[in-house]
mmCIF file of C-alpha atoms in Angstrom:
data_model
loop_
_atom_site.group_PDB
_atom_site.id
_atom_site.type_symbol
_atom_site.label_atom_id
_atom_site.label_comp_id
_atom_site.label_asym_id
_atom_site.label_seq_id
_atom_site.Cartn_x
_atom_site.Cartn_y
_atom_site.Cartn_z
ATOM 1 C CA MET F 1 -62.458 -7.486 -61.716
ATOM 2 C CA PRO F 2 -65.945 -7.735 -63.577
ATOM 3 C CA ALA F 3 -68.713 -5.846 -61.898
ATOM 4 C CA SER F 4 -70.864 -9.193 -61.518
ATOM 5 C CA ARG F 5 -68.155 -10.906 -59.579
ATOM 6 C CA THR F 6 -67.627 -7.859 -57.445
ATOM 7 C CA GLY F 7 -71.450 -7.575 -56.703
ATOM 8 C CA ARG F 8 -71.522 -11.418 -55.687
ATOM 9 C CA ARG F 9 -68.588 -10.910 -53.479
ATOM 10 C CA THR F 10 -70.159 -7.887 -51.757
ATOM 11 C CA GLY F 11 -73.429 -9.596 -51.381
ATOM 12 C CA LEU F 12 -71.811 -12.707 -49.703
ATOM 13 C CA ALA F 13 -69.789 -10.447 -47.295
ATOM 14 C CA LEU F 14 -72.947 -8.686 -46.157
ATOM 15 C CA LEU F 15 -74.794 -11.770 -45.710
ATOM 16 C CA ALA F 16 -71.944 -13.315 -43.694
ATOM 17 C CA ALA F 17 -71.748 -10.138 -41.644
ATOM 18 C CA GLY F 18 -75.538 -10.245 -40.937
ATOM 19 C CA THR F 19 -75.394 -13.902 -39.935
ATOM 20 C CA LEU F 20 -72.599 -13.174 -37.394
ATOM 21 C CA LEU F 21 -74.456 -10.312 -35.774
ATOM 22 C CA THR F 22 -77.666 -12.311 -35.590
ATOM 23 C CA GLY F 23 -75.737 -15.131 -33.841
ATOM 24 C CA LEU F 24 -74.165 -12.701 -31.408
ATOM 25 C CA ALA F 25 -77.584 -11.130 -30.478
ATOM 26 C CA ALA F 26 -79.147 -14.513 -29.896
ATOM 27 C CA GLN F 27 -76.520 -15.307 -27.384
ATOM 28 C CA GLY F 28 -76.734 -11.991 -25.701
ATOM 29 C CA ALA F 29 -73.227 -10.997 -26.614
ATOM 30 C CA ALA F 30 -72.231 -7.559 -27.957
ATOM 31 C CA ALA F 31 -70.068 -7.229 -31.028
ATOM 32 C CA PRO F 32 -66.501 -6.347 -29.901
ATOM 33 C CA ALA F 33 -65.622 -2.732 -30.283
ATOM 34 C CA GLY F 34 -62.885 -2.107 -32.951
ATOM 35 C CA PRO F 35 -60.331 0.681 -33.078
ATOM 36 C CA ALA F 36 -61.489 4.263 -33.628
ATOM 37 C CA PRO F 37 -61.161 5.127 -37.303
ATOM 38 C CA GLY F 38 -58.101 6.996 -38.031
ATOM 39 C CA PRO F 39 -57.601 9.931 -40.525
ATOM 40 C CA PRO F 40 -57.318 9.103 -44.218
ATOM 41 C CA SER F 41 -54.085 7.960 -45.534
ATOM 42 C CA ALA F 42 -52.005 10.778 -46.957
ATOM 43 C CA ALA F 43 -50.788 8.365 -49.650
ATOM 44 C CA GLN F 44 -54.409 7.665 -50.594
ATOM 45 C CA PRO F 45 -56.385 10.927 -50.376
ATOM 46 C CA GLY F 46 -60.140 10.963 -51.078
ATOM 47 C CA PRO F 47 -61.318 12.441 -54.518
ATOM 48 C CA SER F 48 -60.950 16.102 -54.722
ATOM 49 C CA ALA F 49 -64.056 18.103 -55.283
ATOM 50 C CA LEU F 50 -62.186 20.135 -57.825
ATOM 51 C CA ASP F 51 -61.133 17.072 -59.632
ATOM 52 C CA ASP F 52 -64.561 15.785 -59.851
ATOM 53 C CA SER F 53 -65.796 19.024 -61.399
ATOM 54 C CA TYR F 54 -63.363 21.758 -62.427
ATOM 55 C CA TYR F 55 -60.360 19.583 -63.502
ATOM 56 C CA GLN F 56 -62.300 16.671 -64.671
ATOM 57 C CA ASP F 57 -61.286 17.027 -68.403
ATOM 58 C CA ALA F 58 -57.663 17.248 -67.391
ATOM 59 C CA LEU F 59 -57.288 14.177 -65.290
ATOM 60 C CA GLY F 60 -55.219 11.326 -66.794
ATOM 61 C CA LYS F 61 -53.537 13.547 -69.317
ATOM 62 C CA THR F 62 -49.846 14.544 -69.595
ATOM 63 C CA GLY F 63 -47.520 16.755 -71.643
ATOM 64 C CA PRO F 64 -49.217 18.749 -74.453
ATOM 65 C CA ALA F 65 -52.605 17.132 -74.019
ATOM 66 C CA LEU F 66 -52.631 18.217 -70.403
ATOM 67 C CA ALA F 67 -51.495 21.645 -71.330
ATOM 68 C CA ASP F 68 -54.314 21.942 -73.952
ATOM 69 C CA ALA F 69 -56.844 20.596 -71.497
ATOM 70 C CA LEU F 70 -55.873 23.051 -68.839
ATOM 71 C CA HIS F 71 -55.816 25.956 -71.290
ATOM 72 C CA THR F 72 -59.471 25.265 -72.239
ATOM 73 C CA ILE F 73 -60.470 24.956 -68.499
ATOM 74 C CA VAL F 74 -58.857 28.162 -67.298
ATOM 75 C CA SER F 75 -59.776 30.234 -70.330
ATOM 76 C CA ASP F 76 -63.401 30.123 -69.120
ATOM 77 C CA GLN F 77 -63.031 33.194 -66.984
ATOM 78 C CA ARG F 78 -64.627 36.645 -66.232
ATOM 79 C CA THR F 79 -62.349 39.463 -67.325
ATOM 80 C CA LEU F 80 -61.720 42.481 -65.127
ATOM 81 C CA SER F 81 -60.963 46.043 -66.124
ATOM 82 C CA TYR F 82 -57.704 47.530 -64.978
ATOM 83 C CA SER F 83 -59.342 49.866 -62.457
ATOM 84 C CA GLN F 84 -61.149 46.831 -60.953
ATOM 85 C CA VAL F 85 -57.726 45.262 -60.193
ATOM 86 C CA TRP F 86 -57.168 47.669 -57.494
ATOM 87 C CA ASP F 87 -60.245 46.435 -55.654
ATOM 88 C CA ALA F 88 -59.416 42.792 -56.332
ATOM 89 C CA LEU F 89 -55.963 43.026 -54.956
ATOM 90 C CA GLN F 90 -57.134 44.524 -51.799
ATOM 91 C CA VAL F 91 -59.254 41.346 -51.215
ATOM 92 C CA THR F 92 -56.803 38.753 -52.633
ATOM 93 C CA ASP F 93 -53.631 40.043 -51.033
ATOM 94 C CA GLU F 94 -55.054 41.263 -47.739
ATOM 95 C CA ASP F 95 -52.776 40.906 -44.782
ATOM 96 C CA PRO F 96 -54.116 38.058 -42.583
ATOM 97 C CA ALA F 97 -52.860 40.004 -39.515
ATOM 98 C CA ASP F 98 -54.269 43.231 -40.566
ATOM 99 C CA PRO F 99 -57.399 43.549 -42.713
ATOM 100 C CA ASP F 100 -56.726 47.172 -43.460
ATOM 101 C CA ASN F 101 -53.352 46.209 -45.291
ATOM 102 C CA VAL F 102 -52.091 44.182 -48.226
ATOM 103 C CA ILE F 103 -48.863 42.214 -48.289
ATOM 104 C CA LEU F 104 -46.345 43.512 -50.913
ATOM 105 C CA LEU F 105 -45.038 40.649 -53.020
ATOM 106 C CA TYR F 106 -41.383 41.246 -53.284
ATOM 107 C CA SER F 107 -40.717 42.784 -49.825
ATOM 108 C CA GLY F 108 -43.321 41.039 -47.621
ATOM 109 C CA THR F 109 -44.167 44.401 -46.154
ATOM 110 C CA SER F 110 -47.691 44.989 -44.965
ATOM 111 C CA ARG F 111 -49.021 48.439 -46.300
ATOM 112 C CA ASP F 112 -52.212 50.303 -46.060
ATOM 113 C CA LYS F 113 -54.737 49.242 -48.680
ATOM 114 C CA ASP F 114 -55.683 52.911 -49.489
ATOM 115 C CA ARG F 115 -52.071 53.803 -50.041
ATOM 116 C CA HIS F 116 -51.966 52.836 -53.744
ATOM 117 C CA GLY F 117 -51.039 54.824 -56.759
ATOM 118 C CA GLY F 118 -47.800 56.093 -58.262
ATOM 119 C CA ASP F 119 -46.099 58.021 -55.631
ATOM 120 C CA GLN F 120 -42.997 56.867 -53.807
ATOM 121 C CA ASP F 121 -43.965 54.378 -51.029
ATOM 122 C CA ASP F 122 -47.306 53.736 -52.583
ATOM 123 C CA TRP F 123 -48.066 50.328 -53.728
ATOM 124 C CA ASN F 124 -49.126 49.501 -57.365
ATOM 125 C CA ARG F 125 -49.969 46.670 -59.647
ATOM 126 C CA GLU F 126 -47.067 44.457 -60.651
ATOM 127 C CA HIS F 127 -47.437 42.384 -63.713
ATOM 128 C CA VAL F 128 -45.467 39.377 -62.747
ATOM 129 C CA TRP F 129 -45.393 38.380 -66.313
ATOM 130 C CA ALA F 130 -43.917 41.720 -67.500
ATOM 131 C CA LYS F 131 -46.439 43.273 -69.777
ATOM 132 C CA SER F 132 -43.727 44.142 -72.428
ATOM 133 C CA HIS F 133 -43.085 40.411 -72.839
ATOM 134 C CA GLY F 134 -45.744 40.181 -75.409
ATOM 135 C CA ASP F 135 -46.737 43.792 -75.553
ATOM 136 C CA PHE F 136 -50.203 43.158 -73.957
ATOM 137 C CA GLY F 137 -50.165 46.267 -71.985
ATOM 138 C CA THR F 138 -53.201 46.800 -69.428
ATOM 139 C CA ALA F 139 -55.995 45.902 -71.648
ATOM 140 C CA PRO F 140 -58.539 43.359 -70.352
ATOM 141 C CA GLY F 141 -56.990 39.924 -70.787
ATOM 142 C CA PRO F 142 -53.425 39.193 -69.795
ATOM 143 C CA GLY F 143 -53.009 42.827 -68.659
ATOM 144 C CA THR F 144 -55.691 42.554 -66.104
ATOM 145 C CA ASP F 145 -55.436 38.912 -65.091
ATOM 146 C CA VAL F 146 -55.379 38.994 -61.280
ATOM 147 C CA HIS F 147 -53.624 35.527 -61.230
ATOM 148 C CA HIS F 148 -50.283 37.390 -62.009
ATOM 149 C CA LEU F 149 -51.054 40.787 -60.689
ATOM 150 C CA ARG F 150 -49.691 41.587 -57.234
ATOM 151 C CA PRO F 151 -49.265 44.504 -54.976
ATOM 152 C CA THR F 152 -45.554 45.869 -54.964
ATOM 153 C CA ASP F 153 -43.921 48.891 -53.705
ATOM 154 C CA VAL F 154 -43.618 51.474 -56.482
ATOM 155 C CA THR F 155 -39.906 51.753 -56.206
ATOM 156 C CA VAL F 156 -39.477 47.986 -56.242
ATOM 157 C CA ASN F 157 -41.850 47.513 -59.239
ATOM 158 C CA GLY F 158 -39.582 49.999 -61.126
ATOM 159 C CA THR F 159 -36.464 48.136 -60.307
ATOM 160 C CA ARG F 160 -37.981 44.824 -61.367
ATOM 161 C CA GLY F 161 -39.138 46.506 -64.693
ATOM 162 C CA ASN F 162 -39.485 43.889 -67.369
ATOM 163 C CA LYS F 163 -36.454 41.690 -66.274
ATOM 164 C CA ASP F 164 -36.629 37.968 -66.580
ATOM 165 C CA PHE F 165 -36.362 35.804 -63.383
ATOM 166 C CA ASP F 166 -32.998 34.303 -62.489
ATOM 167 C CA LEU F 167 -30.648 33.920 -59.570
ATOM 168 C CA GLY F 168 -28.047 36.544 -58.239
ATOM 169 C CA GLY F 169 -27.479 40.218 -58.093
ATOM 170 C CA SER F 170 -27.526 42.961 -55.430
ATOM 171 C CA PRO F 171 -30.283 43.443 -52.730
ATOM 172 C CA VAL F 172 -33.233 45.481 -53.928
ATOM 173 C CA ASP F 173 -33.838 48.894 -52.157
ATOM 174 C CA GLU F 174 -37.204 48.551 -50.201
ATOM 175 C CA ALA F 175 -37.039 44.776 -50.629
ATOM 176 C CA PRO F 176 -33.590 43.651 -49.436
ATOM 177 C CA GLU F 177 -34.591 39.919 -49.497
ATOM 178 C CA SER F 178 -34.918 40.158 -53.341
ATOM 179 C CA ARG F 179 -32.014 40.612 -55.548
ATOM 180 C CA THR F 180 -31.381 41.995 -59.073
ATOM 181 C CA ASP F 181 -28.734 42.687 -61.710
ATOM 182 C CA ASP F 182 -28.826 44.014 -65.230
ATOM 183 C CA ASP F 183 -30.946 41.488 -66.847
ATOM 184 C CA SER F 184 -32.720 39.525 -64.166
ATOM 185 C CA PHE F 185 -34.638 39.557 -60.919
ATOM 186 C CA GLU F 186 -34.798 37.226 -58.041
ATOM 187 C CA PRO F 187 -37.691 37.397 -55.530
ATOM 188 C CA ARG F 188 -37.426 36.660 -51.894
ATOM 189 C CA ASP F 189 -37.425 32.883 -50.895
ATOM 190 C CA ALA F 190 -40.878 32.991 -49.395
ATOM 191 C CA VAL F 191 -42.443 33.728 -52.701
ATOM 192 C CA LYS F 192 -40.299 32.091 -55.176
ATOM 193 C CA GLY F 193 -42.705 29.258 -55.850
ATOM 194 C CA ASP F 194 -45.629 31.815 -56.056
ATOM 195 C CA VAL F 195 -43.716 33.629 -58.892
ATOM 196 C CA ALA F 196 -43.141 30.491 -60.812
ATOM 197 C CA ARG F 197 -46.631 29.146 -60.557
ATOM 198 C CA MET F 198 -48.039 32.531 -61.772
ATOM 199 C CA VAL F 199 -45.927 32.488 -64.853
ATOM 200 C CA PHE F 200 -46.670 28.858 -65.423
ATOM 201 C CA TYR F 201 -50.436 29.805 -65.315
ATOM 202 C CA MET F 202 -49.832 32.684 -67.823
ATOM 203 C CA ALA F 203 -48.042 30.325 -70.317
ATOM 204 C CA VAL F 204 -50.945 27.942 -70.359
ATOM 205 C CA ARG F 205 -53.720 30.451 -70.238
ATOM 206 C CA TYR F 206 -52.518 32.743 -73.142
ATOM 207 C CA GLU F 207 -51.688 30.678 -76.183
ATOM 208 C CA GLY F 208 -52.348 33.122 -79.002
ATOM 209 C CA GLY F 209 -55.917 32.120 -79.753
ATOM 210 C CA ASP F 210 -57.834 34.940 -78.346
ATOM 211 C CA GLY F 211 -56.169 37.959 -79.941
ATOM 212 C CA PHE F 212 -53.212 38.203 -77.449
ATOM 213 C CA ALA F 213 -49.633 36.974 -77.843
ATOM 214 C CA ASP F 214 -48.747 33.283 -77.332
ATOM 215 C CA LEU F 215 -46.795 33.481 -74.126
ATOM 216 C CA GLU F 216 -44.147 30.908 -73.683
ATOM 217 C CA LEU F 217 -41.243 30.130 -71.119
ATOM 218 C CA ASN F 218 -37.675 29.599 -72.236
ATOM 219 C CA ASP F 219 -34.432 29.181 -70.399
ATOM 220 C CA ARG F 220 -32.870 32.531 -71.236
ATOM 221 C CA VAL F 221 -32.941 36.089 -69.804
ATOM 222 C CA GLY F 222 -32.858 39.268 -71.658
ATOM 223 C CA ASN F 223 -36.020 38.287 -73.722
ATOM 224 C CA GLY F 224 -37.032 41.938 -74.272
ATOM 225 C CA SER F 225 -40.472 42.574 -75.829
ATOM 226 C CA GLN F 226 -40.696 38.948 -77.163
ATOM 227 C CA PRO F 227 -43.692 36.953 -75.755
ATOM 228 C CA LEU F 228 -41.137 34.998 -73.902
ATOM 229 C CA LEU F 229 -40.012 34.779 -70.056
ATOM 230 C CA GLY F 230 -37.257 32.964 -68.362
ATOM 231 C CA ARG F 231 -35.447 31.260 -66.930
ATOM 232 C CA LEU F 232 -37.456 28.058 -66.945
ATOM 233 C CA SER F 233 -34.917 25.922 -65.205
ATOM 234 C CA VAL F 234 -34.703 28.358 -62.370
ATOM 235 C CA LEU F 235 -38.519 28.807 -62.220
ATOM 236 C CA LYS F 236 -39.004 24.999 -61.915
ATOM 237 C CA ALA F 237 -36.547 24.906 -59.123
ATOM 238 C CA TRP F 238 -38.288 27.596 -57.279
ATOM 239 C CA HIS F 239 -41.533 25.799 -57.701
ATOM 240 C CA GLU F 240 -40.032 22.785 -55.925
ATOM 241 C CA GLN F 241 -38.337 24.798 -53.349
ATOM 242 C CA ASP F 242 -41.305 26.770 -52.374
ATOM 243 C CA PRO F 243 -44.561 24.807 -52.495
ATOM 244 C CA PRO F 244 -48.071 26.445 -52.265
ATOM 245 C CA ASP F 245 -48.842 27.770 -48.854
ATOM 246 C CA ALA F 246 -52.094 28.877 -47.203
ATOM 247 C CA PHE F 247 -51.717 32.410 -48.411
ATOM 248 C CA GLU F 248 -51.412 31.420 -52.079
ATOM 249 C CA GLN F 249 -54.077 28.684 -51.869
ATOM 250 C CA ARG F 250 -56.603 31.239 -50.226
ATOM 251 C CA ARG F 251 -55.685 33.833 -52.999
ATOM 252 C CA ASN F 252 -56.490 31.300 -55.722
ATOM 253 C CA ASP F 253 -59.782 30.400 -54.096
ATOM 254 C CA LEU F 254 -60.772 34.082 -53.762
ATOM 255 C CA ILE F 255 -59.962 34.744 -57.501
ATOM 256 C CA HIS F 256 -62.055 31.821 -58.430
ATOM 257 C CA GLU F 257 -64.957 32.516 -56.180
ATOM 258 C CA ARG F 258 -65.218 36.376 -56.217
ATOM 259 C CA PHE F 259 -63.556 37.715 -59.311
ATOM 260 C CA GLN F 260 -62.435 35.722 -62.376
ATOM 261 C CA GLU F 261 -64.167 32.446 -61.786
ATOM 262 C CA ASN F 262 -60.934 30.534 -62.988
ATOM 263 C CA ARG F 263 -58.035 28.942 -60.951
ATOM 264 C CA ASN F 264 -54.344 28.455 -61.197
ATOM 265 C CA PRO F 265 -53.986 24.801 -61.673
ATOM 266 C CA PHE F 266 -50.469 24.711 -60.664
ATOM 267 C CA ILE F 267 -51.334 25.678 -57.123
ATOM 268 C CA ASP F 268 -54.085 22.941 -56.946
ATOM 269 C CA HIS F 269 -51.833 20.402 -58.714
ATOM 270 C CA PRO F 270 -48.148 21.222 -58.332
ATOM 271 C CA GLU F 271 -47.249 17.840 -60.031
ATOM 272 C CA TRP F 272 -48.568 19.145 -63.349
ATOM 273 C CA VAL F 273 -45.635 21.503 -63.860
ATOM 274 C CA GLY F 274 -43.237 18.463 -64.346
ATOM 275 C CA SER F 275 -45.734 16.880 -66.623
ATOM 276 C CA ILE F 276 -45.809 19.929 -68.925
ATOM 277 C CA TRP F 277 -42.342 21.243 -68.643
#
Protein backbone atom coordinates (compact mmCIF):
# COMPACT_ATOMS: atom_id res chain seq x y z
CA MET A 1 0.00 0.00 0.00
CA PRO A 2 1.49 3.47 -0.86
CA ALA A 3 2.71 5.46 2.12
CA SER A 4 0.29 8.36 1.38
CA ARG A 5 -2.77 6.11 1.52
CA THR A 6 -1.49 4.53 4.72
CA GLY A 7 -1.00 7.94 6.30
CA ARG A 8 -4.52 9.09 5.31
CA ARG A 9 -6.04 5.93 6.74
CA THR A 10 -4.13 6.25 9.99
CA GLY A 11 -5.15 9.90 10.33
CA LEU A 12 -8.81 9.10 9.73
CA ALA A 13 -8.71 6.30 12.28
CA LEU A 14 -7.18 8.57 14.91
CA LEU A 15 -9.74 11.30 14.18
CA ALA A 16 -12.61 8.82 14.53
CA ALA A 17 -11.22 7.49 17.81
CA GLY A 18 -10.83 11.03 19.19
CA THR A 19 -14.41 11.91 18.22
CA LEU A 20 -15.75 8.81 19.95
CA LEU A 21 -13.86 9.47 23.19
CA THR A 22 -14.98 13.10 23.22
CA GLY A 23 -18.58 11.99 22.81
CA LEU A 24 -18.31 9.50 25.64
CA ALA A 25 -16.76 12.07 27.97
CA ALA A 26 -19.54 14.54 27.18
CA GLN A 27 -22.15 11.96 28.17
CA GLY A 28 -20.28 11.11 31.42
CA ALA A 29 -19.66 7.60 30.19
CA ALA A 30 -16.37 5.74 30.53
CA ALA A 31 -14.94 3.87 27.60
CA PRO A 32 -15.47 0.15 28.07
CA ALA A 33 -12.42 -1.77 29.28
CA GLY A 34 -11.07 -4.24 26.74
CA PRO A 35 -9.30 -7.51 27.46
CA ALA A 36 -5.78 -7.37 28.92
CA PRO A 37 -3.14 -7.57 26.20
CA GLY A 38 -1.77 -11.07 25.78
CA PRO A 39 1.80 -12.13 25.04
CA PRO A 40 3.15 -11.63 21.52
CA SER A 41 2.18 -14.39 19.11
CA ALA A 42 4.85 -17.07 18.75
CA ALA A 43 4.09 -17.13 15.04
CA GLN A 44 4.80 -13.41 14.70
CA PRO A 45 7.71 -12.54 17.02
CA GLY A 46 8.88 -8.97 17.34
CA PRO A 47 12.06 -7.93 15.54
CA SER A 48 15.21 -9.33 17.12
CA ALA A 49 17.79 -6.86 18.37
CA LEU A 50 20.45 -9.07 16.81
CA ASP A 51 18.67 -9.02 13.46
CA ASP A 52 18.43 -5.25 13.59
CA SER A 53 22.18 -4.95 14.15
CA TYR A 54 24.48 -7.98 14.09
CA TYR A 55 22.73 -10.01 11.37
CA GLN A 56 21.30 -7.13 9.35
CA ASP A 57 23.39 -7.88 6.25
CA ALA A 58 22.35 -11.56 6.20
CA LEU A 59 18.60 -11.11 6.37
CA GLY A 60 16.67 -12.12 3.27
CA LYS A 61 19.55 -14.13 1.81
CA THR A 62 19.69 -17.86 1.16
CA GLY A 63 22.19 -20.45 -0.02
CA PRO A 64 25.70 -19.30 -0.98
CA ALA A 65 24.75 -15.62 -0.58
CA LEU A 66 23.71 -16.27 3.01
CA ALA A 67 26.90 -18.26 3.72
CA ASP A 68 29.01 -15.42 2.30
CA ALA A 69 27.18 -12.81 4.38
CA LEU A 70 27.57 -14.86 7.56
CA HIS A 71 31.25 -15.43 6.85
CA THR A 72 31.81 -11.68 6.65
CA ILE A 73 29.83 -11.07 9.84
CA VAL A 74 31.44 -13.73 12.05
CA SER A 75 34.97 -13.09 10.74
CA ASP A 76 34.95 -9.77 12.60
CA GLN A 77 36.25 -11.22 15.84
CA ARG A 78 38.87 -10.88 18.55
CA THR A 79 41.41 -13.71 18.47
CA LEU A 80 42.54 -15.50 21.62
CA SER A 81 45.82 -17.21 22.36
CA TYR A 82 45.73 -20.91 23.16
CA SER A 83 46.55 -20.21 26.82
CA GLN A 84 43.67 -17.74 27.04
CA VAL A 85 41.32 -20.55 26.00
CA TRP A 86 41.75 -22.14 29.45
CA ASP A 87 40.30 -19.04 31.10
CA ALA A 88 37.54 -18.63 28.52
CA LEU A 89 36.27 -22.19 28.90
CA GLN A 90 36.03 -21.80 32.66
CA VAL A 91 33.49 -19.04 32.00
CA THR A 92 31.66 -20.32 28.91
CA ASP A 93 31.24 -23.90 30.16
CA GLU A 94 30.69 -23.23 33.84
CA ASP A 95 28.36 -25.66 35.59
CA PRO A 96 25.14 -23.70 36.34
CA ALA A 97 24.74 -25.74 39.53
CA ASP A 98 28.34 -25.32 40.73
CA PRO A 99 30.35 -22.23 39.73
CA ASP A 100 33.61 -23.95 40.73
CA ASN A 101 33.17 -26.57 38.00
CA VAL A 102 32.84 -26.90 34.24
CA ILE A 103 30.60 -29.31 32.32
CA LEU A 104 32.51 -31.77 30.13
CA LEU A 105 31.09 -31.97 26.63
CA TYR A 106 30.97 -35.67 25.81
CA SER A 107 30.25 -37.05 29.30
CA GLY A 108 28.17 -34.32 30.92
CA THR A 109 30.35 -34.69 34.02
CA SER A 110 30.91 -31.69 36.27
CA ARG A 111 34.61 -31.26 37.05
CA ASP A 112 36.67 -28.80 39.07
CA LYS A 113 37.74 -25.82 36.95
CA ASP A 114 41.28 -26.02 38.31
CA ARG A 115 41.67 -29.66 37.38
CA HIS A 116 42.82 -29.06 33.83
CA GLY A 117 45.92 -30.20 32.02
CA GLY A 118 47.17 -33.44 30.54
CA ASP A 119 46.94 -35.92 33.40
CA GLN A 120 44.40 -38.71 33.56
CA ASP A 121 41.05 -37.40 34.89
CA ASP A 122 42.03 -33.82 34.07
CA TRP A 123 39.97 -31.93 31.54
CA ASN A 124 41.53 -30.41 28.45
CA ARG A 125 40.64 -28.40 25.35
CA GLU A 126 38.80 -30.46 22.76
CA HIS A 127 38.78 -29.20 19.18
CA VAL A 128 35.32 -30.29 18.03
CA TRP A 129 36.47 -29.64 14.47
CA ALA A 130 39.55 -31.85 14.87
CA LYS A 131 42.60 -29.66 14.32
CA SER A 132 44.25 -32.21 12.02
CA HIS A 133 41.35 -31.77 9.56
CA GLY A 134 43.01 -28.83 7.88
CA ASP A 135 46.24 -28.98 9.91
CA PHE A 136 45.58 -25.70 11.75
CA GLY A 137 47.03 -26.82 15.07
CA THR A 138 46.67 -24.51 18.06
CA ALA A 139 47.77 -21.28 16.43
CA PRO A 140 45.48 -18.24 16.92
CA GLY A 141 42.57 -18.59 14.53
CA PRO A 142 40.68 -21.87 14.11
CA GLY A 143 42.99 -23.52 16.64
CA THR A 144 41.87 -21.13 19.38
CA ASP A 145 38.30 -20.36 18.33
CA VAL A 146 36.21 -20.94 21.46
CA HIS A 147 33.06 -21.50 19.40
CA HIS A 148 34.32 -25.06 18.78
CA LEU A 149 36.62 -25.61 21.78
CA ARG A 150 35.04 -27.39 24.74
CA PRO A 151 36.20 -28.99 28.01
CA THR A 152 36.48 -32.78 27.80
CA ASP A 153 38.00 -35.53 29.90
CA VAL A 154 41.58 -36.22 28.79
CA THR A 155 40.86 -39.90 28.16
CA VAL A 156 37.68 -39.15 26.20
CA ASN A 157 39.48 -36.52 24.14
CA GLY A 158 42.07 -39.14 23.21
CA THR A 159 39.35 -41.62 22.26
CA ARG A 160 37.66 -39.12 19.96
CA GLY A 161 41.02 -38.16 18.43
CA ASN A 162 40.40 -36.80 14.95
CA LYS A 163 37.46 -39.04 14.07
CA ASP A 164 34.58 -37.74 12.00
CA PHE A 165 31.08 -37.73 13.48
CA ASP A 166 28.63 -40.53 12.71
CA LEU A 167 26.28 -43.01 14.38
CA GLY A 168 27.19 -46.25 16.09
CA GLY A 169 30.01 -47.98 17.89
CA SER A 170 30.65 -48.99 21.49
CA PRO A 171 30.23 -46.89 24.67
CA VAL A 172 33.21 -44.65 25.40
CA ASP A 173 35.15 -45.15 28.62
CA GLU A 174 34.48 -42.20 30.98
CA ALA A 175 31.60 -41.08 28.71
CA PRO A 176 29.31 -44.12 28.25
CA GLU A 177 26.48 -42.12 26.66
CA SER A 178 28.83 -41.36 23.77
CA ARG A 179 29.89 -44.06 21.32
CA THR A 180 32.80 -44.70 18.98
CA ASP A 181 34.13 -47.13 16.40
CA ASP A 182 37.23 -47.25 14.21
CA ASP A 183 36.46 -44.20 12.11
CA SER A 184 33.74 -42.16 13.82
CA PHE A 185 32.48 -40.70 17.09
CA GLU A 186 28.90 -40.21 18.28
CA PRO A 187 28.38 -37.72 21.15
CA ARG A 188 25.68 -38.17 23.77
CA ASP A 189 22.16 -37.15 22.76
CA ALA A 190 22.09 -33.99 24.90
CA VAL A 191 24.89 -32.34 22.88
CA LYS A 192 24.44 -33.80 19.41
CA GLY A 193 22.98 -30.51 18.15
CA ASP A 194 25.69 -28.50 19.93
CA VAL A 195 28.36 -30.48 18.08
CA ALA A 196 26.60 -30.01 14.74
CA ARG A 197 26.21 -26.24 15.17
CA MET A 198 29.86 -25.86 16.20
CA VAL A 199 31.10 -27.47 13.01
CA PHE A 200 28.55 -25.59 10.89
CA TYR A 201 30.02 -22.39 12.35
CA MET A 202 33.57 -23.49 11.53
CA ALA A 203 32.68 -24.29 7.91
CA VAL A 204 31.23 -20.79 7.43
CA ARG A 205 33.87 -18.92 9.43
CA TYR A 206 37.00 -20.42 7.84
CA GLU A 207 36.92 -20.30 4.06
CA GLY A 208 40.62 -20.15 3.23
CA GLY A 209 40.90 -16.40 2.77
CA ASP A 210 42.79 -15.60 5.96
CA GLY A 211 45.79 -17.92 5.71
CA PHE A 212 43.97 -20.97 7.08
CA ALA A 213 42.48 -23.93 5.28
CA ASP A 214 39.05 -23.75 3.66
CA LEU A 215 37.03 -25.94 6.03
CA GLU A 216 34.17 -27.84 4.42
CA LEU A 217 31.62 -30.46 5.45
CA ASN A 218 31.03 -33.63 3.46
CA ASP A 219 29.02 -36.83 3.84
CA ARG A 220 31.93 -39.17 4.53
CA VAL A 221 34.01 -40.40 7.44
CA GLY A 222 37.73 -41.13 7.39
CA ASN A 223 38.63 -37.68 6.07
CA GLY A 224 42.07 -37.79 7.68
CA SER A 225 44.09 -34.58 7.42
CA GLN A 226 42.00 -33.05 4.64
CA PRO A 227 40.15 -29.85 5.64
CA LEU A 228 36.91 -31.84 5.55
CA LEU A 229 34.63 -33.18 8.26
CA GLY A 230 31.63 -35.47 8.13
CA ARG A 231 29.10 -36.90 8.13
CA LEU A 232 26.97 -33.96 6.96
CA SER A 233 23.66 -35.81 6.73
CA VAL A 234 24.05 -37.08 10.30
CA LEU A 235 25.08 -33.66 11.61
CA LYS A 236 21.98 -32.10 10.04
CA ALA A 237 19.80 -34.74 11.68
CA TRP A 238 21.45 -34.05 15.06
CA HIS A 239 20.82 -30.33 14.58
CA GLU A 240 17.11 -31.02 14.15
CA GLN A 241 16.98 -33.60 16.95
CA ASP A 242 18.67 -31.40 19.57
CA PRO A 243 17.78 -27.70 19.14
CA PRO A 244 19.71 -24.96 21.01
CA ASP A 245 19.10 -24.99 24.75
CA ALA A 246 19.72 -22.39 27.47
CA PHE A 247 23.29 -23.58 28.16
CA GLU A 248 24.27 -23.32 24.49
CA GLN A 249 22.59 -19.92 24.08
CA ARG A 250 24.27 -18.55 27.22
CA ARG A 251 27.62 -19.83 25.94
CA ASN A 252 27.11 -18.04 22.63
CA ASP A 253 26.28 -14.81 24.46
CA LEU A 254 29.38 -15.06 26.68
CA ILE A 255 31.72 -15.67 23.76
CA HIS A 256 30.24 -12.64 22.01
CA GLU A 257 30.19 -10.32 25.00
CA ARG A 258 33.37 -11.27 26.86
CA PHE A 259 35.81 -13.01 24.56
CA GLN A 260 35.65 -13.06 20.75
CA GLU A 261 32.95 -10.48 20.00
CA ASN A 262 31.39 -12.76 17.39
CA ARG A 263 28.53 -15.27 17.45
CA ASN A 264 27.55 -18.69 16.17
CA PRO A 265 24.68 -17.80 13.81
CA PHE A 266 23.26 -21.33 13.79
CA ILE A 267 22.42 -21.03 17.48
CA ASP A 268 20.62 -17.73 16.91
CA HIS A 269 19.00 -18.82 13.61
CA PRO A 270 18.78 -22.64 13.44
CA GLU A 271 16.77 -22.39 10.20
CA TRP A 272 19.83 -21.11 8.35
CA VAL A 273 21.39 -24.61 8.38
CA GLY A 274 18.81 -25.91 5.91
CA SER A 275 19.21 -22.84 3.74
CA ILE A 276 22.97 -23.34 3.35
CA TRP A 277 23.27 -27.15 3.38
